[in-house]
CSV table of C-alpha atoms and ligand atoms in Angstrom, one decimal:
chain,number,residue,atom,x,y,z
A,253,MET,CA,100.2,108.9,95.7
A,254,THR,CA,100.1,111.5,93.0
A,255,SER,CA,102.6,112.9,90.5
A,256,THR,CA,102.8,116.0,88.4
A,257,ARG,CA,106.2,115.4,87.0
A,258,PRO,CA,106.7,114.0,83.6
A,259,GLY,CA,109.8,112.2,84.8
A,260,ALA,CA,107.8,110.3,87.4
A,261,PRO,CA,104.6,109.1,85.7
A,262,LEU,CA,102.1,107.1,87.8
A,263,SER,CA,102.1,104.3,85.3
A,264,ARG,CA,105.8,103.6,86.1
A,265,LEU,CA,104.9,102.9,89.7
A,266,LEU,CA,103.2,99.7,88.5
A,267,THR,CA,106.2,98.5,86.7
A,268,VAL,CA,109.2,99.3,88.8
A,269,PRO,CA,110.1,96.4,91.1
A,270,LEU,CA,110.0,98.2,94.4
A,271,GLY,CA,107.9,95.6,96.3
A,272,LEU,CA,104.9,97.9,96.7
A,273,ASP,CA,101.4,96.6,97.6
A,274,ILE,CA,99.2,98.4,95.1
A,275,TRP,CA,95.6,98.8,96.3
A,276,GLU,CA,93.9,101.1,93.9
A,277,VAL,CA,94.7,102.6,90.5
A,278,ASP,CA,93.2,105.8,89.2
A,279,ALA,CA,94.2,108.2,86.4
A,280,ALA,CA,95.2,110.8,89.0
A,281,PHE,CA,96.5,108.8,91.9
A,282,VAL,CA,97.6,105.3,93.1
A,283,VAL,CA,96.8,104.0,96.6
A,284,LEU,CA,99.4,101.6,97.9
A,285,GLN,CA,100.9,100.2,101.1
A,286,ALA,CA,104.6,100.8,101.6
A,287,GLU,CA,107.2,100.8,104.3
A,288,GLU,CA,108.6,104.2,105.4
A,289,ALA,CA,111.8,103.6,103.5
A,290,GLN,CA,109.9,102.8,100.3
A,291,ALA,CA,107.8,105.9,100.7
A,292,ALA,CA,110.9,108.0,101.1
A,293,ARG,CA,112.4,106.4,98.0
A,294,LEU,CA,109.2,107.2,96.0
A,295,GLU,CA,109.4,110.8,97.2
A,296,SER,CA,113.0,111.0,96.0
A,297,MET,CA,111.9,109.7,92.6
A,298,GLY,CA,109.5,112.7,92.3
A,299,TYR,CA,106.2,111.3,93.6
A,300,ASP,CA,104.0,113.1,96.0
A,301,VAL,CA,103.3,110.8,98.9
A,302,GLU,CA,100.4,111.4,101.2
A,303,GLN,CA,99.5,109.2,104.1
A,304,LEU,CA,95.9,108.1,104.3
A,305,GLN,CA,94.5,108.6,107.7
A,306,LEU,CA,92.0,105.8,107.7
A,307,ALA,CA,94.2,102.8,108.2
A,308,ASP,CA,94.9,103.0,112.0
A,309,SER,CA,91.4,103.7,113.1
A,310,TYR,CA,89.9,101.1,110.8
A,311,LEU,CA,92.4,98.5,111.9
A,312,SER,CA,91.7,99.0,115.6
A,313,ASP,CA,88.0,98.9,114.9
A,314,PHE,CA,88.3,95.7,113.1
A,315,ALA,CA,90.5,94.1,115.7
A,316,THR,CA,87.4,94.2,117.9
A,317,HIS,CA,85.0,91.3,118.1
A,318,GLN,CA,82.1,93.6,117.0
A,319,ALA,CA,83.6,94.3,113.6
A,320,MET,CA,84.3,90.7,112.8
A,321,THR,CA,80.7,89.6,113.3
A,322,GLY,CA,78.8,89.3,110.1
A,323,TYR,CA,81.8,87.8,108.3
A,324,HIS,CA,82.6,84.1,108.2
A,325,SER,CA,85.8,82.5,109.5
A,326,ALA,CA,87.1,79.4,107.8
A,327,GLU,CA,85.4,77.4,110.6
A,328,SER,CA,82.0,79.1,110.4
A,329,LEU,CA,82.1,78.9,106.7
A,330,GLU,CA,82.6,75.1,106.9
A,331,ALA,CA,79.7,74.9,109.3
A,332,GLY,CA,77.5,77.0,107.1
A,333,LEU,CA,78.3,75.0,104.0
A,334,ARG,CA,77.7,71.7,105.8
A,335,ARG,CA,74.3,72.9,106.9
A,336,LEU,CA,73.4,74.0,103.4
A,337,ALA,CA,74.4,70.5,102.1
A,338,GLU,CA,72.5,68.7,104.9
A,339,ASP,CA,69.4,70.7,104.6
A,340,ASN,CA,69.2,70.3,100.8
A,341,PRO,CA,70.4,66.7,100.1
A,342,GLU,CA,68.7,66.5,96.7
A,343,VAL,CA,70.5,69.5,95.3
A,344,ALA,CA,73.6,70.2,97.3
A,345,GLU,CA,76.8,68.3,97.9
A,346,LEU,CA,79.8,69.4,99.8
A,347,HIS,CA,83.2,68.6,98.3
A,348,GLU,CA,86.7,69.0,99.8
A,349,ILE,CA,88.5,70.0,96.6
A,350,GLY,CA,91.9,70.2,98.3
A,351,ARG,CA,93.8,71.3,101.4
A,352,SER,CA,95.7,74.5,102.1
A,353,VAL,CA,99.4,74.7,103.0
A,354,GLY,CA,98.3,74.7,106.6
A,355,ASN,CA,96.2,71.6,106.0
A,356,ARG,CA,92.8,73.4,106.1
A,357,PRO,CA,90.1,71.9,103.8
A,358,ILE,CA,89.1,74.0,100.8
A,359,TRP,CA,85.4,73.5,100.4
A,360,ALA,CA,83.2,73.7,97.3
A,361,LEU,CA,79.5,73.3,97.3
A,362,ARG,CA,78.1,71.6,94.2
A,363,LEU,CA,74.6,72.7,93.5
A,364,GLY,CA,72.4,70.7,91.1
A,365,GLU,CA,70.3,67.6,90.9
A,366,ARG,CA,72.5,65.5,88.8
A,367,ARG,CA,76.1,65.0,88.1
A,368,GLY,CA,77.6,64.8,84.7
A,369,SER,CA,75.7,67.7,83.3
A,370,SER,CA,76.8,69.6,80.2
A,371,ARG,CA,75.9,73.0,81.8
A,372,LYS,CA,78.2,74.1,84.5
A,373,ALA,CA,79.3,77.4,86.1
A,374,ALA,CA,81.9,78.0,88.8
A,375,PHE,CA,82.3,80.8,91.4
A,376,PHE,CA,85.3,81.4,93.6
A,377,GLY,CA,86.0,83.7,96.5
A,378,CYS,CA,88.9,84.7,98.6
A,379,HIS,CA,92.0,84.0,96.7
A,380,HIS,CA,93.2,87.0,98.6
A,381,ALA,CA,93.0,86.7,102.4
A,382,ARG,CA,92.0,90.3,103.2
A,383,GLU,CA,89.1,90.4,100.7
A,384,TRP,CA,86.5,89.2,103.2
A,385,ILE,CA,83.5,90.4,101.2
A,386,SER,CA,84.4,87.9,98.4
A,387,VAL,CA,83.7,85.0,100.7
A,388,GLU,CA,80.3,86.5,101.7
A,389,VAL,CA,79.0,87.2,98.2
A,390,ALA,CA,79.9,83.6,97.0
A,391,TYR,CA,78.4,82.1,100.1
A,392,ARG,CA,75.1,84.0,99.8
A,393,LEU,CA,74.9,83.1,96.2
A,394,ALA,CA,74.8,79.4,97.2
A,395,GLU,CA,72.5,80.0,100.1
A,396,ASP,CA,70.1,82.0,97.9
A,397,LEU,CA,70.0,79.5,95.1
A,398,LEU,CA,69.1,76.8,97.5
A,399,ALA,CA,66.5,78.9,99.2
A,400,GLY,CA,64.9,79.4,95.8
A,401,ALA,CA,65.4,75.8,94.6
A,402,ALA,CA,61.7,75.3,94.3
A,403,THR,CA,61.1,78.4,92.1
A,404,THR,CA,62.4,79.8,88.9
A,405,PRO,CA,65.1,80.5,87.8
A,406,ALA,CA,67.0,78.5,90.3
A,407,ARG,CA,64.8,75.4,89.9
A,408,GLU,CA,65.6,75.1,86.2
A,409,TRP,CA,69.3,75.7,86.8
A,410,LEU,CA,69.5,73.0,89.5
A,411,GLN,CA,67.5,70.6,87.4
A,412,GLU,CA,69.5,71.0,84.2
A,413,GLY,CA,73.0,72.0,85.4
A,414,GLU,CA,75.6,72.4,88.1
A,415,ILE,CA,76.8,75.4,89.9
A,416,TRP,CA,80.0,75.0,91.9
A,417,VAL,CA,80.7,77.6,94.6
A,418,THR,CA,84.1,77.7,96.4
A,419,PRO,CA,83.8,80.8,98.7
A,420,MET,CA,87.3,80.5,100.4
A,421,VAL,CA,90.2,79.4,98.2
A,422,ASN,CA,92.7,80.7,100.8
A,423,PRO,CA,91.6,79.6,104.3
A,424,ASP,CA,95.0,79.9,105.9
A,425,GLY,CA,95.5,83.5,104.7
A,426,HIS,CA,91.9,84.4,105.8
A,427,GLU,CA,92.5,83.0,109.3
A,428,PHE,CA,95.7,85.0,109.5
A,429,THR,CA,93.8,88.2,108.7
A,430,ARG,CA,91.5,87.4,111.6
A,431,THR,CA,94.2,86.7,114.1
A,432,ASP,CA,97.4,88.6,113.1
A,433,ASN,CA,97.3,91.0,110.2
A,434,ARG,CA,94.0,92.2,108.8
A,435,LEU,CA,95.7,93.3,105.6
A,436,TRP,CA,97.5,90.0,104.7
A,437,ARG,CA,97.0,89.1,101.0
A,438,LYS,CA,98.8,85.9,100.2
A,439,ASN,CA,98.6,82.3,101.4
A,440,ARG,CA,100.8,81.2,104.3
A,441,ARG,CA,103.5,79.2,102.5
A,442,ARG,CA,106.9,79.5,104.2
A,443,ASN,CA,109.2,80.6,101.4
A,444,ALA,CA,112.7,79.4,100.8
A,445,ASN,CA,114.1,82.7,102.2
A,446,GLY,CA,112.0,82.6,105.4
A,447,SER,CA,109.4,85.1,104.2
A,448,PHE,CA,105.8,84.0,104.0
A,449,GLY,CA,103.2,83.7,101.3
A,450,VAL,CA,102.6,83.2,97.6
A,451,ASP,CA,100.0,85.3,95.8
A,452,LEU,CA,97.6,82.7,94.7
A,453,ASN,CA,96.3,85.0,91.9
A,454,ARG,CA,99.8,84.9,90.3
A,455,ASN,CA,100.4,81.2,90.7
A,456,TYR,CA,98.2,79.9,87.8
A,457,GLY,CA,99.9,78.2,84.8
A,458,TYR,CA,99.1,80.4,81.8
A,459,LEU,CA,102.2,82.5,80.9
A,460,TRP,CA,103.2,82.1,84.6
A,461,GLY,CA,106.2,84.1,85.6
A,462,THR,CA,106.5,86.1,82.4
A,463,LEU,CA,106.2,89.5,84.1
A,464,ASP,CA,108.3,90.8,87.0
A,465,ASN,CA,107.1,94.1,88.4
A,466,ASN,CA,105.2,95.6,91.3
A,467,THR,CA,102.0,93.7,90.4
A,468,THR,CA,103.6,90.3,89.6
A,469,SER,CA,106.8,89.7,91.5
A,470,SER,CA,109.6,87.2,91.7
A,471,VAL,CA,110.6,88.5,95.2
A,472,PRO,CA,109.2,86.1,97.8
A,473,SER,CA,108.6,88.8,100.4
A,474,ASP,CA,106.5,90.9,98.0
A,475,ASP,CA,102.7,90.9,98.1
A,476,THR,CA,102.4,89.7,94.5
A,477,TYR,CA,105.1,87.0,94.7
A,478,PHE,CA,104.2,84.4,92.0
A,479,GLY,CA,105.8,81.4,93.7
A,480,PRO,CA,108.6,79.1,92.7
A,481,ARG,CA,106.7,77.6,89.8
A,482,ALA,CA,103.2,77.5,88.3
A,483,PHE,CA,100.7,75.7,90.6
A,484,SER,CA,103.3,75.4,93.4
A,485,GLU,CA,100.6,75.9,95.9
A,486,PRO,CA,98.0,73.4,97.0
A,487,GLU,CA,95.3,76.0,96.9
A,488,THR,CA,95.8,76.8,93.2
A,489,ARG,CA,96.1,73.0,92.5
A,490,ALA,CA,92.7,72.5,94.1
A,491,VAL,CA,91.2,75.0,91.8
A,492,ARG,CA,93.2,73.6,88.8
A,493,ASN,CA,91.9,70.1,89.5
A,494,LEU,CA,88.3,71.2,89.8
A,495,VAL,CA,88.4,73.2,86.6
A,496,ALA,CA,90.3,70.5,84.7
A,497,ARG,CA,87.7,68.0,85.7
A,498,GLU,CA,84.4,69.8,85.4
A,499,ASN,CA,84.4,71.5,82.0
A,500,PHE,CA,82.8,74.7,83.1
A,501,GLY,CA,81.1,77.0,80.7
A,502,GLY,CA,82.0,80.0,82.8
A,503,VAL,CA,84.2,80.9,85.7
A,504,LEU,CA,83.7,84.0,87.9
A,505,THR,CA,86.1,84.9,90.7
A,506,TYR,CA,85.2,87.5,93.4
A,507,HIS,CA,87.8,89.8,94.7
A,508,SER,CA,87.8,93.3,96.3
A,509,TYR,CA,87.9,96.2,96.1
A,510,SER,CA,87.3,98.8,93.4
A,511,GLN,CA,84.0,97.9,91.9
A,512,LEU,CA,85.2,96.4,88.6
A,513,ILE,CA,84.2,93.7,86.2
A,514,LEU,CA,87.3,92.4,84.5
A,515,TYR,CA,87.8,90.0,81.6
A,516,PRO,CA,91.0,88.6,80.0
A,517,TRP,CA,93.6,89.3,79.2
A,518,GLY,CA,95.5,90.4,82.3
A,519,TYR,CA,99.0,89.7,81.0
A,520,THR,CA,98.8,92.0,77.9
A,521,ARG,CA,97.1,95.1,76.8
A,522,ASN,CA,96.3,93.4,73.6
A,523,ALA,CA,92.7,92.4,73.2
A,524,ILE,CA,91.7,88.7,73.0
A,525,ALA,CA,92.4,87.6,69.4
A,526,ASP,CA,89.2,85.6,69.0
A,527,VAL,CA,86.7,88.4,68.2
A,528,ALA,CA,83.6,86.3,69.0
A,529,ASP,CA,85.0,85.5,72.5
A,530,LEU,CA,86.0,89.1,73.0
A,531,ARG,CA,82.5,90.3,72.1
A,532,GLU,CA,80.9,87.7,74.3
A,533,MET,CA,82.9,88.5,77.4
A,534,ARG,CA,82.9,92.3,76.8
A,535,ASP,CA,79.1,92.3,76.3
A,536,LEU,CA,78.5,90.1,79.4
A,537,ALA,CA,80.8,92.2,81.5
A,538,ASP,CA,78.9,95.3,80.4
A,539,GLU,CA,75.5,93.6,81.1
A,540,MET,CA,76.7,92.7,84.6
A,541,ARG,CA,77.8,96.3,85.2
A,542,ARG,CA,74.3,97.5,84.1
A,543,LEU,CA,72.5,94.9,86.3
A,544,ILE,CA,74.6,95.7,89.3
A,545,GLY,CA,73.9,99.4,88.9
A,546,GLY,CA,70.2,98.8,88.6
A,547,VAL,CA,70.0,97.5,92.2
A,548,HIS,CA,71.5,100.2,94.5
A,549,SER,CA,72.8,102.6,91.8
A,550,MET,CA,76.4,101.6,92.6
A,551,SER,CA,78.7,102.2,89.7
A,552,TYR,CA,81.0,99.4,88.7
A,553,VAL,CA,83.3,99.6,85.7
A,554,ALA,CA,83.7,96.9,83.1
A,555,LYS,CA,87.0,96.6,81.3
A,556,GLN,CA,89.9,94.3,80.2
A,557,ALA,CA,91.8,93.2,83.3
A,558,SER,CA,95.1,94.6,82.1
A,559,GLY,CA,93.4,98.0,82.1
A,560,LEU,CA,93.7,97.9,85.8
A,561,TYR,CA,97.3,96.7,85.8
A,562,LEU,CA,99.3,93.9,84.1
A,563,THR,CA,99.5,90.6,85.8
A,564,ALA,CA,100.8,87.2,84.7
A,565,GLY,CA,99.4,84.0,86.3
A,566,ASP,CA,96.0,85.2,87.4
A,567,THR,CA,93.0,82.8,87.5
A,568,THR,CA,91.0,84.1,84.6
A,569,ASP,CA,94.0,84.3,82.1
A,570,TRP,CA,94.5,80.6,82.9
A,571,THR,CA,90.8,79.5,82.7
A,572,TYR,CA,90.3,81.4,79.4
A,573,GLY,CA,93.8,80.8,78.0
A,574,GLU,CA,94.0,77.1,78.8
A,575,TYR,CA,90.3,76.1,78.5
A,576,ASP,CA,88.6,78.8,76.5
A,577,ILE,CA,86.2,79.3,79.4
A,578,SER,CA,84.3,82.7,79.7
A,579,SER,CA,86.0,84.1,82.7
A,580,PHE,CA,85.5,87.2,84.9
A,581,THR,CA,87.1,88.8,87.9
A,582,VAL,CA,84.6,90.9,89.9
A,583,GLU,CA,86.1,93.4,92.3
A,584,LEU,CA,83.4,94.1,94.9
A,585,ARG,CA,82.7,97.0,97.1
A,586,PRO,CA,83.8,99.5,98.0
A,587,ALA,CA,85.0,101.8,95.2
A,588,THR,CA,87.8,103.5,97.1
A,589,ALA,CA,90.3,103.4,100.0
A,590,MET,CA,88.5,106.3,101.6
A,591,GLU,CA,85.4,104.1,101.9
A,592,GLY,CA,87.4,101.4,103.7
A,593,GLY,CA,89.2,99.6,100.9
A,594,PHE,CA,89.6,96.0,101.9
A,595,ILE,CA,87.8,96.7,105.2
A,596,LEU,CA,84.1,96.8,104.3
A,597,PRO,CA,81.7,97.4,107.2
A,598,ALA,CA,79.5,94.4,107.7
A,599,ASP,CA,76.3,96.3,107.1
A,600,GLN,CA,77.4,96.5,103.5
A,601,ILE,CA,77.6,92.7,103.0
A,602,GLU,CA,73.9,92.4,102.3
A,603,PRO,CA,73.5,95.3,99.8
A,604,CYS,CA,76.7,94.2,98.1
A,605,TRP,CA,75.3,90.7,97.6
A,606,GLU,CA,71.9,92.1,96.5
A,607,GLU,CA,73.5,94.2,93.8
A,608,ASN,CA,75.6,91.3,92.6
A,609,LYS,CA,72.8,88.8,92.5
A,610,PRO,CA,71.3,89.7,89.1
A,611,ALA,CA,74.8,89.8,87.6
A,612,ALA,CA,75.7,86.4,89.0
A,613,HIS,CA,72.4,85.1,87.5
A,614,ALA,CA,73.2,86.6,84.1
A,615,PHE,CA,76.6,84.9,84.3
A,616,ILE,CA,75.0,81.5,85.1
A,617,ARG,CA,72.5,81.9,82.3
A,618,HIS,CA,75.4,82.7,79.9
A,619,ALA,CA,77.6,79.8,81.2
A,620,PHE,CA,74.6,77.4,80.8
A,621,ALA,CA,73.9,78.6,77.3
A,622,LYS,CA,77.2,77.2,76.3
A,623,PRO,CA,76.8,73.4,76.8
A,624,ARG,CA,80.2,71.7,77.0
A,625,PRO,CA,81.0,68.0,76.6
A,626,VAL,CA,80.1,66.0,79.6
A,627,THR,CA,83.2,64.9,81.6
B,958,0X9,O1,95.7,91.9,91.5
B,958,0X9,C1,94.8,91.0,91.5
B,958,0X9,O2,95.0,89.8,91.6
B,958,0X9,C2,93.3,91.5,91.3
B,958,0X9,N1,93.1,92.7,92.1
B,958,0X9,S1,93.1,92.6,93.7
B,958,0X9,O3,93.0,94.0,94.2
B,958,0X9,N2,91.8,91.9,94.2
B,958,0X9,O4,94.3,92.0,94.2
B,958,0X9,C3,93.1,91.8,89.9
B,958,0X9,C4,93.3,90.6,89.0
B,958,0X9,C5,92.9,90.9,87.6
B,958,0X9,N3,93.9,90.9,86.6
B,958,0X9,C6,94.6,92.0,86.2
B,958,0X9,N4,94.4,93.1,86.7
B,958,0X9,N5,95.5,91.8,85.3
B,959,ZN,ZN1,92.1,90.1,95.1
């Protein structure tokens, strides 16, 4: 979607409550998913609507068994995490941190020799069902730390601290993308009006519900529906309870796509008021960007989350706003819709993990350098 008319600026697309599913934001265009009627309405408002050709062929490809291999399901993830815990009983422990709306367990792997450490970091994946790569990068991080448990730097980290990895916050939604709709985003809550799903990354309790637009919506059928109240969903309550209990020095949540490293705030364009916090998160985001680029020369952009678009109730506004935790959203590969968008070929899982590994390690180092009171 593009616009050359001053009366129809692209920025307005993000704020008008039209129920659009915004995928990608660029200075010159916006990629979104919309029904025919919505597209016609946008055209009548002065926007130039162009249909991307990739969706159908990609979706039919991915409906085949072939294209699903390489990615975990909720079930194979559980099996993988169990195996990691069983093979490494000294340093890994599997925790069910809650259950989804559909009663699926939400699994976190705790890595570290001892409990009650003052150095802790947390990683999350798959708040959004269709963002399959976010499961894989989080899972490989855990796997790789355990494989390196006898050598530095993992050895020191696992001796002195704890790393909690929750690769799939939204197992119901993820399963739905495997069986019914590859582009499903939300969880699988049946809403009061009969529609399905709450956007888990709008359901957190910091300034929850204070925006109502295309990217944070009060309309239950919309893709960014924020839910009936903060923490209305068992999936966000599971994350809330873990974060409230563990006193993390850092929280990093993987999403896709766009290749971005985002830090708070998401709800306002104003910068964080605490200049030391701002400098810390901005510098680390920039360092992660540099480290990622050093591996396969992929370019990621580091910026304040609201620079992408405004949201209220996302994970990192809550972890920073409520607990003062250094918090990041990393949007993984690819960069653009034309490279597949949410549908990343499985042969890119490994390079995507490889490039994110040094950034994840820098984040752990940073989180561990900020000892917090033991809980
Ligand atoms: O919209 C989201 O929840 C995240 N993007 S995604 O494409 N994975 O859905 C971004 C959340 C970061 N916060 C803000 N952009 N305000
Ligand atoms: Zn996401």
